mmCIF file of C-alpha atoms and ligand atoms in Angstrom:
data_model
loop_
_atom_site.group_PDB
_atom_site.id
_atom_site.type_symbol
_atom_site.label_atom_id
_atom_site.label_comp_id
_atom_site.label_asym_id
_atom_site.label_seq_id
_atom_site.Cartn_x
_atom_site.Cartn_y
_atom_site.Cartn_z
ATOM 1 C CA MET C 267 24.302 -17.744 7.689
ATOM 2 C CA THR C 268 23.923 -15.613 10.825
ATOM 3 C CA THR C 269 20.739 -13.867 11.733
ATOM 4 C CA TYR C 270 21.092 -10.299 12.788
ATOM 5 C CA ALA C 271 20.439 -8.936 16.218
ATOM 6 C CA ARG C 272 18.133 -5.994 15.560
ATOM 7 C CA ASP C 273 16.647 -3.276 17.670
ATOM 8 C CA GLU C 274 13.710 -2.472 15.448
ATOM 9 C CA ARG C 275 10.896 -0.107 16.309
ATOM 10 C CA LEU C 276 7.306 -1.307 15.749
ATOM 11 C CA GLU C 277 4.198 0.850 15.320
ATOM 12 C CA VAL C 278 0.792 -0.767 14.805
ATOM 13 C CA LEU C 279 -1.772 1.436 13.022
ATOM 14 C CA PRO C 280 -5.521 0.690 12.937
ATOM 15 C CA ASP C 281 -5.837 0.285 9.162
ATOM 16 C CA THR C 282 -4.159 0.936 5.794
ATOM 17 C CA ASN C 283 -5.233 4.599 5.677
ATOM 18 C CA ALA C 284 -3.772 5.292 9.103
ATOM 19 C CA LEU C 285 -0.646 3.378 8.068
ATOM 20 C CA ALA C 286 -0.178 5.521 4.948
ATOM 21 C CA ASP C 287 -0.908 8.708 6.932
ATOM 22 C CA ARG C 288 1.670 7.793 9.589
ATOM 23 C CA ALA C 289 4.304 6.800 7.019
ATOM 24 C CA CYS C 290 3.740 10.071 5.150
ATOM 25 C CA GLU C 291 4.027 12.129 8.327
ATOM 26 C CA TRP C 292 7.235 10.278 9.250
ATOM 27 C CA LEU C 293 8.784 10.581 5.785
ATOM 28 C CA CYS C 294 8.006 14.299 5.562
ATOM 29 C CA ALA C 295 9.781 14.829 8.885
ATOM 30 C CA GLN C 296 12.771 12.801 7.690
ATOM 31 C CA ALA C 297 12.954 14.770 4.450
ATOM 32 C CA LEU C 298 12.787 18.169 6.133
ATOM 33 C CA ALA C 299 15.420 17.171 8.702
ATOM 34 C CA ALA C 300 17.778 15.740 6.084
ATOM 35 C CA VAL C 301 17.560 18.798 3.842
ATOM 36 C CA ALA C 302 18.018 21.123 6.806
ATOM 37 C CA THR C 303 21.106 19.306 8.063
ATOM 38 C CA ARG C 304 22.697 17.819 4.925
ATOM 39 C CA GLY C 305 21.189 19.809 2.091
ATOM 40 C CA ARG C 306 19.454 16.845 0.446
ATOM 41 C CA PHE C 307 17.228 13.849 1.135
ATOM 42 C CA THR C 308 17.998 10.503 -0.475
ATOM 43 C CA LEU C 309 15.112 8.029 -0.544
ATOM 44 C CA ALA C 310 14.934 4.515 -2.001
ATOM 45 C CA LEU C 311 11.334 3.768 -2.927
ATOM 46 C CA SER C 312 9.779 0.365 -2.456
ATOM 47 C CA GLY C 313 7.747 -1.394 -5.117
ATOM 48 C CA GLY C 314 4.644 -3.522 -4.811
ATOM 49 C CA SER C 315 1.205 -2.202 -3.908
ATOM 50 C CA THR C 316 1.443 -1.225 -0.216
ATOM 51 C CA PRO C 317 3.369 2.032 -0.687
ATOM 52 C CA ARG C 318 1.060 3.415 -3.409
ATOM 53 C CA ALA C 319 -1.187 5.132 -0.836
ATOM 54 C CA LEU C 320 1.887 6.614 0.838
ATOM 55 C CA TYR C 321 3.192 7.952 -2.491
ATOM 56 C CA GLN C 322 -0.214 9.473 -3.299
ATOM 57 C CA ARG C 323 -0.117 11.286 0.055
ATOM 58 C CA LEU C 324 3.470 12.465 -0.418
ATOM 59 C CA ALA C 325 2.445 13.944 -3.775
ATOM 60 C CA LYS C 326 0.123 16.291 -1.859
ATOM 61 C CA HIS C 327 2.976 17.979 -0.002
ATOM 62 C CA PRO C 328 4.205 20.907 -2.118
ATOM 63 C CA GLU C 329 5.914 22.298 0.981
ATOM 64 C CA LEU C 330 8.561 19.566 0.809
ATOM 65 C CA PRO C 331 11.881 20.709 -0.722
ATOM 66 C CA TRP C 332 11.407 18.496 -3.780
ATOM 67 C CA ASP C 333 14.303 20.143 -5.603
ATOM 68 C CA ARG C 334 16.592 18.778 -2.858
ATOM 69 C CA ILE C 335 15.190 15.243 -2.945
ATOM 70 C CA GLU C 336 16.818 12.283 -4.749
ATOM 71 C CA LEU C 337 14.270 9.534 -5.492
ATOM 72 C CA CYS C 338 15.790 6.109 -6.105
ATOM 73 C CA PHE C 339 14.421 2.554 -6.124
ATOM 74 C CA GLY C 340 15.215 -0.430 -3.941
ATOM 75 C CA ASP C 341 14.413 -2.900 -6.686
ATOM 76 C CA GLU C 342 12.727 -3.325 -10.047
ATOM 77 C CA ARG C 343 11.145 -5.924 -12.200
ATOM 78 C CA THR C 344 12.886 -6.645 -15.517
ATOM 79 C CA VAL C 345 10.255 -4.898 -17.604
ATOM 80 C CA PRO C 346 10.124 -1.554 -19.460
ATOM 81 C CA PRO C 347 9.132 1.530 -17.423
ATOM 82 C CA ASP C 348 5.653 1.649 -18.962
ATOM 83 C CA HIS C 349 4.864 -2.003 -18.129
ATOM 84 C CA PRO C 350 2.029 -2.600 -15.619
ATOM 85 C CA ASP C 351 4.476 -4.509 -13.351
ATOM 86 C CA SER C 352 7.072 -1.727 -13.316
ATOM 87 C CA ASN C 353 7.791 -0.212 -9.902
ATOM 88 C CA ALA C 354 8.882 2.952 -11.682
ATOM 89 C CA ARG C 355 5.488 3.107 -13.386
ATOM 90 C CA MET C 356 3.629 2.722 -10.087
ATOM 91 C CA ALA C 357 5.780 5.430 -8.508
ATOM 92 C CA ARG C 358 5.329 7.688 -11.561
ATOM 93 C CA GLU C 359 1.547 7.353 -11.453
ATOM 94 C CA ALA C 360 1.369 7.950 -7.693
ATOM 95 C CA LEU C 361 4.250 10.348 -7.084
ATOM 96 C CA THR C 362 7.097 11.175 -9.431
ATOM 97 C CA GLY C 363 4.847 12.195 -12.316
ATOM 98 C CA LYS C 364 3.005 14.777 -10.209
ATOM 99 C CA PRO C 365 3.646 18.460 -10.993
ATOM 100 C CA PHE C 366 5.844 19.779 -8.223
ATOM 101 C CA VAL C 367 7.404 16.382 -7.508
ATOM 102 C CA ARG C 368 9.002 16.699 -10.944
ATOM 103 C CA ALA C 369 11.481 19.037 -9.268
ATOM 104 C CA ALA C 370 12.954 15.960 -7.589
ATOM 105 C CA ARG C 371 15.645 13.971 -9.304
ATOM 106 C CA VAL C 372 14.313 10.507 -10.068
ATOM 107 C CA HIS C 373 16.902 7.763 -10.549
ATOM 108 C CA ARG C 374 15.098 4.904 -12.239
ATOM 109 C CA ILE C 375 16.551 1.416 -12.555
ATOM 110 C CA ARG C 376 16.822 0.929 -16.337
ATOM 111 C CA ALA C 377 15.397 -2.572 -16.111
ATOM 112 C CA GLU C 378 14.700 -2.661 -19.824
ATOM 113 C CA LEU C 379 18.417 -3.327 -20.282
ATOM 114 C CA PRO C 380 19.798 -6.877 -19.986
ATOM 115 C CA PRO C 381 19.637 -7.687 -16.224
ATOM 116 C CA ASP C 382 23.356 -7.661 -15.411
ATOM 117 C CA GLU C 383 23.800 -4.466 -17.443
ATOM 118 C CA ALA C 384 20.827 -2.867 -15.676
ATOM 119 C CA ALA C 385 22.332 -3.747 -12.288
ATOM 120 C CA SER C 386 25.781 -2.363 -13.072
ATOM 121 C CA ASP C 387 24.245 0.704 -14.717
ATOM 122 C CA TYR C 388 22.240 1.394 -11.561
ATOM 123 C CA GLU C 389 25.206 0.787 -9.316
ATOM 124 C CA GLN C 390 27.116 3.429 -11.288
ATOM 125 C CA THR C 391 24.207 5.820 -10.826
ATOM 126 C CA LEU C 392 24.269 5.246 -7.068
ATOM 127 C CA ARG C 393 28.053 5.480 -6.874
ATOM 128 C CA ALA C 394 27.790 8.916 -8.480
ATOM 129 C CA LEU C 395 25.018 9.910 -6.077
ATOM 130 C CA PHE C 396 27.029 8.715 -3.061
ATOM 131 C CA ALA C 397 30.412 9.676 -4.476
ATOM 132 C CA GLY C 398 33.364 8.716 -2.320
ATOM 133 C CA GLN C 399 31.305 6.560 0.041
ATOM 134 C CA PRO C 400 32.029 2.832 0.504
ATOM 135 C CA TRP C 401 28.294 2.110 0.544
ATOM 136 C CA PRO C 402 25.157 4.135 -0.382
ATOM 137 C CA ARG C 403 23.994 5.735 2.852
ATOM 138 C CA PHE C 404 20.387 6.463 1.954
ATOM 139 C CA ASP C 405 18.597 8.711 4.399
ATOM 140 C CA VAL C 406 15.654 6.337 4.099
ATOM 141 C CA VAL C 407 15.136 2.982 2.408
ATOM 142 C CA LEU C 408 11.482 2.022 2.150
ATOM 143 C CA LEU C 409 10.751 -1.700 2.112
ATOM 144 C CA GLY C 410 7.766 -3.985 1.862
ATOM 145 C CA LEU C 411 7.399 -7.576 3.007
ATOM 146 C CA GLY C 412 6.313 -10.376 0.732
ATOM 147 C CA SER C 413 4.105 -13.201 2.003
ATOM 148 C CA ASP C 414 7.137 -15.488 1.532
ATOM 149 C CA GLY C 415 9.345 -13.237 3.673
ATOM 150 C CA HIS C 416 11.129 -11.535 0.769
ATOM 151 C CA THR C 417 11.934 -7.844 0.740
ATOM 152 C CA ALA C 418 13.075 -5.646 -2.109
ATOM 153 C CA SER C 419 13.869 -8.440 -4.578
ATOM 154 C CA LEU C 420 15.784 -10.501 -2.056
ATOM 155 C CA PHE C 421 13.798 -13.730 -2.324
ATOM 156 C CA PRO C 422 14.191 -16.949 -0.324
ATOM 157 C CA GLN C 423 16.988 -19.238 -1.558
ATOM 158 C CA SER C 424 18.003 -16.692 -4.224
ATOM 159 C CA HIS C 425 21.608 -15.933 -5.119
ATOM 160 C CA ALA C 426 21.447 -12.221 -4.255
ATOM 161 C CA LEU C 427 21.205 -13.128 -0.566
ATOM 162 C CA THR C 428 24.927 -13.930 -0.585
ATOM 163 C CA GLU C 429 26.047 -10.680 -2.261
ATOM 164 C CA ARG C 430 28.384 -8.734 0.011
ATOM 165 C CA THR C 431 30.394 -6.629 -2.450
ATOM 166 C CA ARG C 432 28.128 -5.136 -5.087
ATOM 167 C CA TRP C 433 25.523 -2.494 -4.347
ATOM 168 C CA VAL C 434 23.049 -3.665 -7.004
ATOM 169 C CA VAL C 435 22.615 -7.111 -8.510
ATOM 170 C CA ALA C 436 20.423 -9.014 -10.924
ATOM 171 C CA ASN C 437 18.667 -11.832 -9.109
ATOM 172 C CA TRP C 438 17.014 -14.896 -10.695
ATOM 173 C CA VAL C 439 13.790 -15.633 -8.826
ATOM 174 C CA ALA C 440 12.846 -19.235 -9.513
ATOM 175 C CA LYS C 441 9.286 -18.987 -8.201
ATOM 176 C CA LEU C 442 8.641 -16.085 -10.573
ATOM 177 C CA GLN C 443 10.739 -17.582 -13.366
ATOM 178 C CA SER C 444 12.162 -14.105 -13.914
ATOM 179 C CA GLN C 445 15.085 -11.863 -13.120
ATOM 180 C CA ARG C 446 14.777 -8.948 -10.729
ATOM 181 C CA ILE C 447 17.167 -6.052 -10.076
ATOM 182 C CA THR C 448 17.728 -5.338 -6.388
ATOM 183 C CA LEU C 449 19.838 -3.509 -3.835
ATOM 184 C CA SER C 450 22.004 -5.983 -1.951
ATOM 185 C CA TYR C 451 21.877 -6.478 1.816
ATOM 186 C CA PRO C 452 24.947 -4.333 2.496
ATOM 187 C CA ALA C 453 23.569 -1.545 0.300
ATOM 188 C CA ILE C 454 20.272 -1.554 2.211
ATOM 189 C CA ASN C 455 21.902 -2.023 5.605
ATOM 190 C CA SER C 456 24.137 1.015 5.107
ATOM 191 C CA ALA C 457 21.065 3.262 5.273
ATOM 192 C CA ALA C 458 20.477 5.755 8.068
ATOM 193 C CA GLN C 459 16.827 4.643 8.301
ATOM 194 C CA VAL C 460 14.989 1.603 6.975
ATOM 195 C CA LEU C 461 11.202 1.640 7.135
ATOM 196 C CA PHE C 462 9.094 -1.439 6.464
ATOM 197 C CA MET C 463 5.460 -0.770 5.590
ATOM 198 C CA VAL C 464 3.431 -3.964 6.052
ATOM 199 C CA ALA C 465 -0.329 -4.346 5.666
ATOM 200 C CA GLY C 466 -2.869 -7.137 5.409
ATOM 201 C CA GLU C 467 -3.595 -10.426 7.099
ATOM 202 C CA ASP C 468 -1.564 -12.318 4.479
ATOM 203 C CA LYS C 469 1.524 -10.623 5.965
ATOM 204 C CA ALA C 470 0.773 -11.613 9.569
ATOM 205 C CA ALA C 471 2.738 -14.865 9.419
ATOM 206 C CA PRO C 472 5.811 -13.480 7.630
ATOM 207 C CA LEU C 473 5.831 -10.424 9.909
ATOM 208 C CA ARG C 474 5.788 -12.688 12.980
ATOM 209 C CA ASP C 475 8.592 -14.744 11.401
ATOM 210 C CA VAL C 476 10.650 -11.598 10.831
ATOM 211 C CA LEU C 477 10.127 -9.992 14.231
ATOM 212 C CA GLU C 478 9.708 -12.959 16.519
ATOM 213 C CA GLY C 479 11.084 -15.969 14.667
ATOM 214 C CA ASN C 480 14.618 -17.265 14.276
ATOM 215 C CA ALA C 481 14.639 -18.525 10.709
ATOM 216 C CA GLU C 482 17.756 -18.161 8.605
ATOM 217 C CA ILE C 483 17.726 -15.313 6.093
ATOM 218 C CA GLU C 484 17.736 -17.853 3.251
ATOM 219 C CA GLU C 485 14.238 -18.770 4.404
ATOM 220 C CA ILE C 486 12.997 -15.327 5.528
ATOM 221 C CA PRO C 487 15.188 -12.772 3.699
ATOM 222 C CA ALA C 488 13.620 -9.774 5.443
ATOM 223 C CA ARG C 489 15.384 -10.983 8.625
ATOM 224 C CA GLY C 490 18.632 -9.945 6.989
ATOM 225 C CA ILE C 491 17.668 -6.271 7.109
ATOM 226 C CA ALA C 492 19.548 -4.728 10.034
ATOM 227 C CA PRO C 493 21.104 -1.294 9.449
ATOM 228 C CA SER C 494 24.705 -1.459 10.659
ATOM 229 C CA ALA C 495 24.660 2.216 11.698
ATOM 230 C CA GLY C 496 21.041 3.207 11.322
ATOM 231 C CA GLU C 497 17.520 2.635 12.573
ATOM 232 C CA LEU C 498 14.986 0.002 11.575
ATOM 233 C CA SER C 499 11.264 0.674 11.885
ATOM 234 C CA PHE C 500 8.150 -1.311 11.078
ATOM 235 C CA PHE C 501 4.893 0.528 10.471
ATOM 236 C CA VAL C 502 2.204 -2.121 10.168
ATOM 237 C CA ASP C 503 -1.569 -2.269 10.186
ATOM 238 C CA ARG C 504 -3.528 -4.232 12.775
ATOM 239 C CA ALA C 505 -4.345 -6.989 10.271
ATOM 240 C CA ALA C 506 -0.641 -7.684 9.757
ATOM 241 C CA ALA C 507 0.069 -7.557 13.499
ATOM 242 C CA THR C 508 -2.488 -10.190 14.583
ATOM 243 C CA LEU C 509 0.112 -12.949 15.198
ATOM 244 C CA LEU C 510 2.641 -10.791 17.055
ATOM 245 C CA ARG C 511 3.162 -11.456 20.736
ATOM 246 C CA ARG C 512 3.949 -7.757 21.199
ATOM 247 C CA GLN C 513 1.630 -5.122 19.741
HETATM 248 C C1 6PG G 1481 8.415 -5.440 -5.388
HETATM 249 C C2 6PG G 1481 8.794 -5.011 -3.999
HETATM 250 C C3 6PG G 1481 8.550 -6.123 -3.046
HETATM 251 C C4 6PG G 1481 7.297 -5.734 -2.276
HETATM 252 C C5 6PG G 1481 6.712 -6.913 -1.540
HETATM 253 C C6 6PG G 1481 5.378 -6.528 -0.899
HETATM 254 O O1 6PG G 1481 9.098 -5.084 -6.354
HETATM 255 O O2 6PG G 1481 7.374 -6.112 -5.482
HETATM 256 O O3 6PG G 1481 9.956 -4.429 -3.904
HETATM 257 O O4 6PG G 1481 9.583 -6.380 -2.154
HETATM 258 O O5 6PG G 1481 7.622 -4.693 -1.351
HETATM 259 O O6 6PG G 1481 6.502 -7.945 -2.485
HETATM 260 O O7 6PG G 1481 4.508 -6.176 -1.946
HETATM 261 P P1 6PG G 1481 3.034 -5.635 -1.646
HETATM 262 O O8 6PG G 1481 3.210 -4.285 -1.042
HETATM 263 O O9 6PG G 1481 2.391 -5.576 -3.010
HETATM 264 O O10 6PG G 1481 2.394 -6.613 -0.716
#
């Protein structure tokens, strides 16, 4: 499997608060520009814990054109939307459930359905959102980085890494002994902007492996993220950047 040549942009912030502030500032600018030029802003939210602080900050921006914003998800756990592990639940608590954010259209992955049905259901949702396009060109896809080098729910040695046709797939994750629902590489890499938010010393080694290593994507799946006609950025905190040659 080839590794991608990328021209990613790296910003190192002093701590997690500065990271969330910077990501919020950047996302607000992206949203305003997208609505001004294309009439809407399409955003795929990341799961996990890192983006919570970003979502809480975004929810304090009533000036954003929320009625022109389409909120989607990059992946989901196969649990109901009120389950503690649900990415939709975390986003609802931090962002989509907030008063004026309700004006946005939230496109949840219905992960309570059987996995393959949930994946095809979500792909149909995205195909309607990006009608007539060969791939979903999100304005922004937000991603996190797992300590094992996974991103979205593209885990090492998992079958979804080979998906090149479908936009959304169910993915068996052996280490978790569970299915996940995830955007595929081509669906993520068709985005105009991909932003990784990475924080904590436990991410220092995988971040170095992504940015400065040469592992195959089967080993470090986040190395497979390389927008074919878009920009790739990493906003990281200093703890995650400690092993990088460049800062
Ligand atoms: C998920 C995410 C996943 C996450 C990383 C980092 O559903 O868990 O999509 O890819 O971004 O595991 O998670 P943390 O931010 O919690 O470290």
